[in-house]
mmCIF file of C-alpha atoms in Angstrom:
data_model
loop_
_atom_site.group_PDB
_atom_site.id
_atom_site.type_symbol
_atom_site.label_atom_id
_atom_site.label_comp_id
_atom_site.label_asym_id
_atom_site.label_seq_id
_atom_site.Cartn_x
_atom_site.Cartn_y
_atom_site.Cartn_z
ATOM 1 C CA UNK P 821 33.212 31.826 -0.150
ATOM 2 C CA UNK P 822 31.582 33.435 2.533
ATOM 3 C CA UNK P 823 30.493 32.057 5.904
ATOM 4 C CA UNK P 824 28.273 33.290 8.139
ATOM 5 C CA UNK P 825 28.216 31.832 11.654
ATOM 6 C CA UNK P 826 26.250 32.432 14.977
ATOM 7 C CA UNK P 827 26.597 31.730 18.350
ATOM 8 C CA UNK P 828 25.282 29.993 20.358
ATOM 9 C CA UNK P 829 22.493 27.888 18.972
ATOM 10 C CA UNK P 830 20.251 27.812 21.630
ATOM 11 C CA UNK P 831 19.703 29.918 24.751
ATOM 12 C CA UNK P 832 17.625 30.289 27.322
ATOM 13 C CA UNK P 833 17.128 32.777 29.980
ATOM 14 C CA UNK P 834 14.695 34.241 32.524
ATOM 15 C CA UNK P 835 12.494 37.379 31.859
ATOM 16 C CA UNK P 836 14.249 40.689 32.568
ATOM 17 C CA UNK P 837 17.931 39.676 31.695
ATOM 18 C CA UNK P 838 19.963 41.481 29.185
ATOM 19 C CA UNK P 839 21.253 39.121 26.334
ATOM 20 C CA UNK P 840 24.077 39.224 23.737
ATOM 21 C CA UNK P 841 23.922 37.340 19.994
ATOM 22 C CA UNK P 842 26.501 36.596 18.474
ATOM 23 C CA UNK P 843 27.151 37.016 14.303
ATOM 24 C CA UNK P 844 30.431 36.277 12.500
ATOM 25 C CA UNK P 845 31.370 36.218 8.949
ATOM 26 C CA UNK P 846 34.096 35.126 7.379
ATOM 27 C CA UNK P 847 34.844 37.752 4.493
ATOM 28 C CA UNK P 848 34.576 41.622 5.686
ATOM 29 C CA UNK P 849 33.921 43.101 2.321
ATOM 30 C CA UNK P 850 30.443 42.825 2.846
ATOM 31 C CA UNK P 851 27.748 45.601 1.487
ATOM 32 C CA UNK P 852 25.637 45.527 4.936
ATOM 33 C CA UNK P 853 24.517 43.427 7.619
ATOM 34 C CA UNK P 854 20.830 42.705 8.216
ATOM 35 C CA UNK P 855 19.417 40.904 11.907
ATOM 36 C CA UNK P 856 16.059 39.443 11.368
ATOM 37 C CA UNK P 857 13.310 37.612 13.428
ATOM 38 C CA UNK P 858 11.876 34.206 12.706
ATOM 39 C CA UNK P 859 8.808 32.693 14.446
ATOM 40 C CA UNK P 860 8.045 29.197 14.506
ATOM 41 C CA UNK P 861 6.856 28.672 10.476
ATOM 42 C CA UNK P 862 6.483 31.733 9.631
ATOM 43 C CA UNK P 863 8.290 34.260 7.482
ATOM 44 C CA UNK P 864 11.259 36.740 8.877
ATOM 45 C CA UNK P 865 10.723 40.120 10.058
ATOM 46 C CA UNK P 866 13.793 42.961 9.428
ATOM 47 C CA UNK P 867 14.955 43.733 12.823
ATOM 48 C CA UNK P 868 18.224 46.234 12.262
ATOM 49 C CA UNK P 869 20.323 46.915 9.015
ATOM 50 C CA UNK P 870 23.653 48.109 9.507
ATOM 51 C CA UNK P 871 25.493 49.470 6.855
ATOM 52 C CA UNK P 872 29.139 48.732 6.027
ATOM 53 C CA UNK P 873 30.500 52.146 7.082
ATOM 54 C CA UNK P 874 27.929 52.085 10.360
ATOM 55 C CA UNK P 875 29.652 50.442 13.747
ATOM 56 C CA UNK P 876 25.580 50.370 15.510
ATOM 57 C CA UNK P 877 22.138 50.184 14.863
ATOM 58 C CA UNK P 878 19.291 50.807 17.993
ATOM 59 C CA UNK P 879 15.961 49.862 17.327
ATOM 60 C CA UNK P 880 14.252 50.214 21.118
ATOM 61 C CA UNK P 881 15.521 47.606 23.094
ATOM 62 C CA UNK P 882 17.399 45.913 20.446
ATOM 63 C CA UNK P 883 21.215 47.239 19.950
ATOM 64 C CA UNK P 884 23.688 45.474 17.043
ATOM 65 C CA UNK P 885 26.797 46.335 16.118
ATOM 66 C CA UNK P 886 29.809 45.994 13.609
ATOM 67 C CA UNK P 887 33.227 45.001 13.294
ATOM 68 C CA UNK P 888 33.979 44.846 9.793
ATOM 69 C CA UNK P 889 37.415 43.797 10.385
ATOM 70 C CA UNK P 890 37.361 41.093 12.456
ATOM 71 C CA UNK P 891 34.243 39.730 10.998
ATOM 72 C CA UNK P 892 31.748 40.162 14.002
ATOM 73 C CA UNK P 893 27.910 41.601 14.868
ATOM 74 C CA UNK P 894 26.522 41.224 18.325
ATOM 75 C CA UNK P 895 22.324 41.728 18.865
ATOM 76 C CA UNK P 896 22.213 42.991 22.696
ATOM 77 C CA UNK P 897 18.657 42.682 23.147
ATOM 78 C CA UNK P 898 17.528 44.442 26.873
ATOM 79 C CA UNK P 899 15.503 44.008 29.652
ATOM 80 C CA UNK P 900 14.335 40.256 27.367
ATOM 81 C CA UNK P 901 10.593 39.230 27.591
ATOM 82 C CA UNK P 902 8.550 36.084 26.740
ATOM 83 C CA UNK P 903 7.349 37.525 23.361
ATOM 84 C CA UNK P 904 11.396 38.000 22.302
ATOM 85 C CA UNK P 905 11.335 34.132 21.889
ATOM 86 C CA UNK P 906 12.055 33.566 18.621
ATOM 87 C CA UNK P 907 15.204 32.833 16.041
ATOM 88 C CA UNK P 908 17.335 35.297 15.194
ATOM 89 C CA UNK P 909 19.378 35.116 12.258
ATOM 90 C CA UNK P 910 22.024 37.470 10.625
ATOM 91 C CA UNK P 911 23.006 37.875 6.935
ATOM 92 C CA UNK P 912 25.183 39.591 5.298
ATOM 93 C CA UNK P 913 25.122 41.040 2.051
ATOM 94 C CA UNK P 914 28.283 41.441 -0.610
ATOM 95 C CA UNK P 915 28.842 42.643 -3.974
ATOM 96 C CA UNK P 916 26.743 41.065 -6.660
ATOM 97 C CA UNK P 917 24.999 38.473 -3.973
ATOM 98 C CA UNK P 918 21.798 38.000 -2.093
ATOM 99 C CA UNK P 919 21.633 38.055 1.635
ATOM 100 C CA UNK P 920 24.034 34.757 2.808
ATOM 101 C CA UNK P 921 22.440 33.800 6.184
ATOM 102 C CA UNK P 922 23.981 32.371 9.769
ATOM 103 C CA UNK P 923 21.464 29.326 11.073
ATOM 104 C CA UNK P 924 20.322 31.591 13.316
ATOM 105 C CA UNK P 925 20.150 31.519 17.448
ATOM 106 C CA UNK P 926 16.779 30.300 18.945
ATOM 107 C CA UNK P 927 16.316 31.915 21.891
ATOM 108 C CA UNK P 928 13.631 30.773 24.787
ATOM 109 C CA UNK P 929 13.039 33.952 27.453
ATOM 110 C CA UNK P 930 11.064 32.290 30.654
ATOM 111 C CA UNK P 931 8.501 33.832 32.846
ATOM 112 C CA UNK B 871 9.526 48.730 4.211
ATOM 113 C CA UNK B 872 7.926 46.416 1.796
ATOM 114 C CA UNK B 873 4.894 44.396 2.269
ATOM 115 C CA UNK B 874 4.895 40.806 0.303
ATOM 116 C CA UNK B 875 2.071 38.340 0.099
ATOM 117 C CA UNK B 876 2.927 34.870 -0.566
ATOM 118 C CA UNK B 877 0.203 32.453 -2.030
ATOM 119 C CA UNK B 878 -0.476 29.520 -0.753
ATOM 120 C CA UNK B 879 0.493 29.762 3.171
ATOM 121 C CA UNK B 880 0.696 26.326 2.878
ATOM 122 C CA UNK B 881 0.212 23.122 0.777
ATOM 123 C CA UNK B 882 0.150 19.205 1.368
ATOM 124 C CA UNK B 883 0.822 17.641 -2.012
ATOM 125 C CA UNK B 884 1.605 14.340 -3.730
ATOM 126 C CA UNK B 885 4.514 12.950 -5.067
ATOM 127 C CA UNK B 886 5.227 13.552 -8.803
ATOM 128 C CA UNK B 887 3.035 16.633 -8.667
ATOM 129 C CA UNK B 888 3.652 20.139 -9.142
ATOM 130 C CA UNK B 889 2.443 23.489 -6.892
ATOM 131 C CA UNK B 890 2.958 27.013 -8.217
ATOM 132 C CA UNK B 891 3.524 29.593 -5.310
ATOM 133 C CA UNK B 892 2.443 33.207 -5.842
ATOM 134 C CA UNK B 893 4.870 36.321 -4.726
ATOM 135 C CA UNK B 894 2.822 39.847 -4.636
ATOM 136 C CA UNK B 895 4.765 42.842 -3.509
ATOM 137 C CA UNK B 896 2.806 46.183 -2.832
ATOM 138 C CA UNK B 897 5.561 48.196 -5.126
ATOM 139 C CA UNK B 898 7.547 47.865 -7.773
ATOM 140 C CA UNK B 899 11.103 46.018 -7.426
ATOM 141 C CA UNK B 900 13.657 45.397 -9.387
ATOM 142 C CA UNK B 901 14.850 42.447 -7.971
ATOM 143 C CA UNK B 902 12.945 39.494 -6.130
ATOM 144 C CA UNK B 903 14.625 36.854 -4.416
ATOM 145 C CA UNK B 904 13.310 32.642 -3.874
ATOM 146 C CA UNK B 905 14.997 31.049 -1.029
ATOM 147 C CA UNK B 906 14.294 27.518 0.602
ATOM 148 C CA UNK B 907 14.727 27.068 4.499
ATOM 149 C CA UNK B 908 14.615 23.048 5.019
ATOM 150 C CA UNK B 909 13.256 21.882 8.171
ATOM 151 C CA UNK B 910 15.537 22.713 10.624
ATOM 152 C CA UNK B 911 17.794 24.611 8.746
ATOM 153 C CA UNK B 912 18.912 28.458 7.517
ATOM 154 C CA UNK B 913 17.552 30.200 4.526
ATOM 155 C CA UNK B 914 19.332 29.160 0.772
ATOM 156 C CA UNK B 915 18.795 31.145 -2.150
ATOM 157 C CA UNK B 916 17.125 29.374 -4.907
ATOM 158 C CA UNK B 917 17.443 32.179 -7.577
ATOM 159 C CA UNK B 918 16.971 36.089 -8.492
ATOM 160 C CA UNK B 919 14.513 36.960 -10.871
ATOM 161 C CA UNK B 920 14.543 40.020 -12.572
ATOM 162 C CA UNK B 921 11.965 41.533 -14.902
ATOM 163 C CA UNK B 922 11.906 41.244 -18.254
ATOM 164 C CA UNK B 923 15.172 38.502 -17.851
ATOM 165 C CA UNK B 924 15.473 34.733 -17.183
ATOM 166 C CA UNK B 925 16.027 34.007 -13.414
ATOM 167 C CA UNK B 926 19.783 32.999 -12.294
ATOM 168 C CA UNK B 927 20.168 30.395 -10.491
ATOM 169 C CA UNK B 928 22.464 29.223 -7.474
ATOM 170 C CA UNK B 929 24.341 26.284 -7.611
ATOM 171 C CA UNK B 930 22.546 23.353 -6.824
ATOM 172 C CA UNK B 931 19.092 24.808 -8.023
ATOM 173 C CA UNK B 932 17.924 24.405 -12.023
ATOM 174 C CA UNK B 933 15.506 25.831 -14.207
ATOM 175 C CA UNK B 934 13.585 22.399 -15.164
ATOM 176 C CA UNK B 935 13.037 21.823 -11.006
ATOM 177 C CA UNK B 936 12.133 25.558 -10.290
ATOM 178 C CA UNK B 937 11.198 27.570 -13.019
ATOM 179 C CA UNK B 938 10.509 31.074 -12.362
ATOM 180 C CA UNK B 939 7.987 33.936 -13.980
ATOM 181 C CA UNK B 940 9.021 37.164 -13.295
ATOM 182 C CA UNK B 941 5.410 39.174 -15.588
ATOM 183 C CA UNK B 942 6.387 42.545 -13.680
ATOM 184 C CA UNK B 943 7.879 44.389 -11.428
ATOM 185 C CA UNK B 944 5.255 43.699 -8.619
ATOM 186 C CA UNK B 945 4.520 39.949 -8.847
ATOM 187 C CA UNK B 946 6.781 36.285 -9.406
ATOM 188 C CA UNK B 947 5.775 32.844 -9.422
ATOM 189 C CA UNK B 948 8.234 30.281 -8.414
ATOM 190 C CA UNK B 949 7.288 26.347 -9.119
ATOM 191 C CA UNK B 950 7.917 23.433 -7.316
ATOM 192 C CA UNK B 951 8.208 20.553 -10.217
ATOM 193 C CA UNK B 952 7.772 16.979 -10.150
ATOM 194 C CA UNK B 953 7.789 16.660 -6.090
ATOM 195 C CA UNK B 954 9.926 14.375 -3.778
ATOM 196 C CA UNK B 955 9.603 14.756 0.374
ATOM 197 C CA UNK B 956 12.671 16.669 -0.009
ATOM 198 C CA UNK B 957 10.989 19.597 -1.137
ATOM 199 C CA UNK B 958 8.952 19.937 1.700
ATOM 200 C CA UNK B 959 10.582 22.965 3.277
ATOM 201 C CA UNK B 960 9.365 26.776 3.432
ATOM 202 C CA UNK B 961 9.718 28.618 0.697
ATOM 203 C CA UNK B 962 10.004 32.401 1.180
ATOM 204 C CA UNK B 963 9.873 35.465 -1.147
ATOM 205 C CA UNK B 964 12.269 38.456 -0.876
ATOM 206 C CA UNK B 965 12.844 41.608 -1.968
ATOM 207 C CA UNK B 966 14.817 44.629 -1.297
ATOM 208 C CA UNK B 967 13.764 47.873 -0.479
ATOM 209 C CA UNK B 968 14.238 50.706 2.632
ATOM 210 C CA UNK B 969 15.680 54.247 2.454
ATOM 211 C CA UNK B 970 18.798 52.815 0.927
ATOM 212 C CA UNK B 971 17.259 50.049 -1.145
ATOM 213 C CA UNK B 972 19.748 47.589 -0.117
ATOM 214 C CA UNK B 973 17.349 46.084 2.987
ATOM 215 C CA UNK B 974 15.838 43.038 2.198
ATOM 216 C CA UNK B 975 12.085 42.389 3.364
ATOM 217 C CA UNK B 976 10.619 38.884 3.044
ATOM 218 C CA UNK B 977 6.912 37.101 2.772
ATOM 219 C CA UNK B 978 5.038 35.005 5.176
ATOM 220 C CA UNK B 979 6.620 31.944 3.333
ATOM 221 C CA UNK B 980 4.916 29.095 1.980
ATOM 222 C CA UNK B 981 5.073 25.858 4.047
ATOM 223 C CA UNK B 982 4.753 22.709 1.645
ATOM 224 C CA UNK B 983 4.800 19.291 2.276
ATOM 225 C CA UNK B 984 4.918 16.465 0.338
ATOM 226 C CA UNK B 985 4.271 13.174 0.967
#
């Protein structure tokens, strides 16, 4: 069955850093991998999709990545500001499924 | 991308009762997805409802607590049934769409909570 995990739960950092989420799953015949946005009670915006046969997606100052065969994704997000704070989760998608989902890293960017 | 409406944004309801929440994508989809995200927690799937087909279910999740209408290929209701406070939790629509029609979009969610 798979599992999706992320690391770390929480982080914090000052405005201006660059920042690295981490994704990994525990099966790598997976269909894609999607990186979405969740604000407090509200619904989840689509951030990057990265297909299976893709190693990166770049969507402005968000970069993710792929390593189908050891499992992992990484969401570099650069130059973070206030309005980044948010969760971010990552699913994966396989054959015959929905998206399975990580619980997500909730990240706090400081002024 | 797709864009999904989800009716009600939110709900306080009673024990025992039921609520009906409204999914309303602006194009047609094969496939629409129900997930619950408990407070706290990540996203579960409920079910996939297809049109013109009963809705399969994930383990854990039955028809007689959530049954699903699936009229067409732009709209799904999904029902909360005989409440308990464990329901309360945000329950999102989903679909999939994109170039490749194999990225999934979601609604607003709709927050419920039941006392």
């Amino acid at each position: 069955k798979q599992e999706v995990t992320q690391i770390p739960a929480a982080l914090s950092v000052p405005e201006g850093e660059n920042l690295v989420l981490n994704c990994s799953f525990t099966d790598s015949a997976i269909y894609n991998l999607q990186w979405f946005r969740q604000d407090p009670g509200k619904g989840l915006t689509s951030l990057l999709l990265i297909q299976s046969s893709q190693r990166e997606q770049t969507s402005g100052r968000l970069n993710a990545s792929l390593d189908k065969s050891s499992g992992r994704s990484t969401l570099y997000i650069a130059a973070s500001q206030p309005g980044d704070s948010a969760t971010y989760l990552c699913a994966v998608t396989q054959a015959g499924t929905a998206l399975i989902f990580g619980k997500g890293t909730t990240l706090s960017v400081s002024s | 991308s797709a864009v999904i409406s989800q009716k009600p944004s939110r709900d306080i309801c009673q024990r025992g009762t039921s609520l009906t929440i409204q999914c309303q994508v602006d194009s047609q989809v094969t496939m629409m997805f129900w997930y619950r995200q408990q407070p706290g927690q990540s996203l579960t799937l409920i079910a996939t409802a297809n049109q013109g087909s009963e809705a399969t279910y994930e383990s854990g999740f039955v028809i007689d607590k959530f049954p699903i209408s699936r009229p067409n290929l732009t709209f799904s209701t999904l029902t909360v049934s005989n409440m308990s406070p464990e329901d309360s939790s945000i329950y999102l629509c989903s679909v999939r769409g994109g170039v490749t029609y194999n990225e999934q979009f979601f609604g607003p969610g709709t927050r419920l909570t039941v006392l």
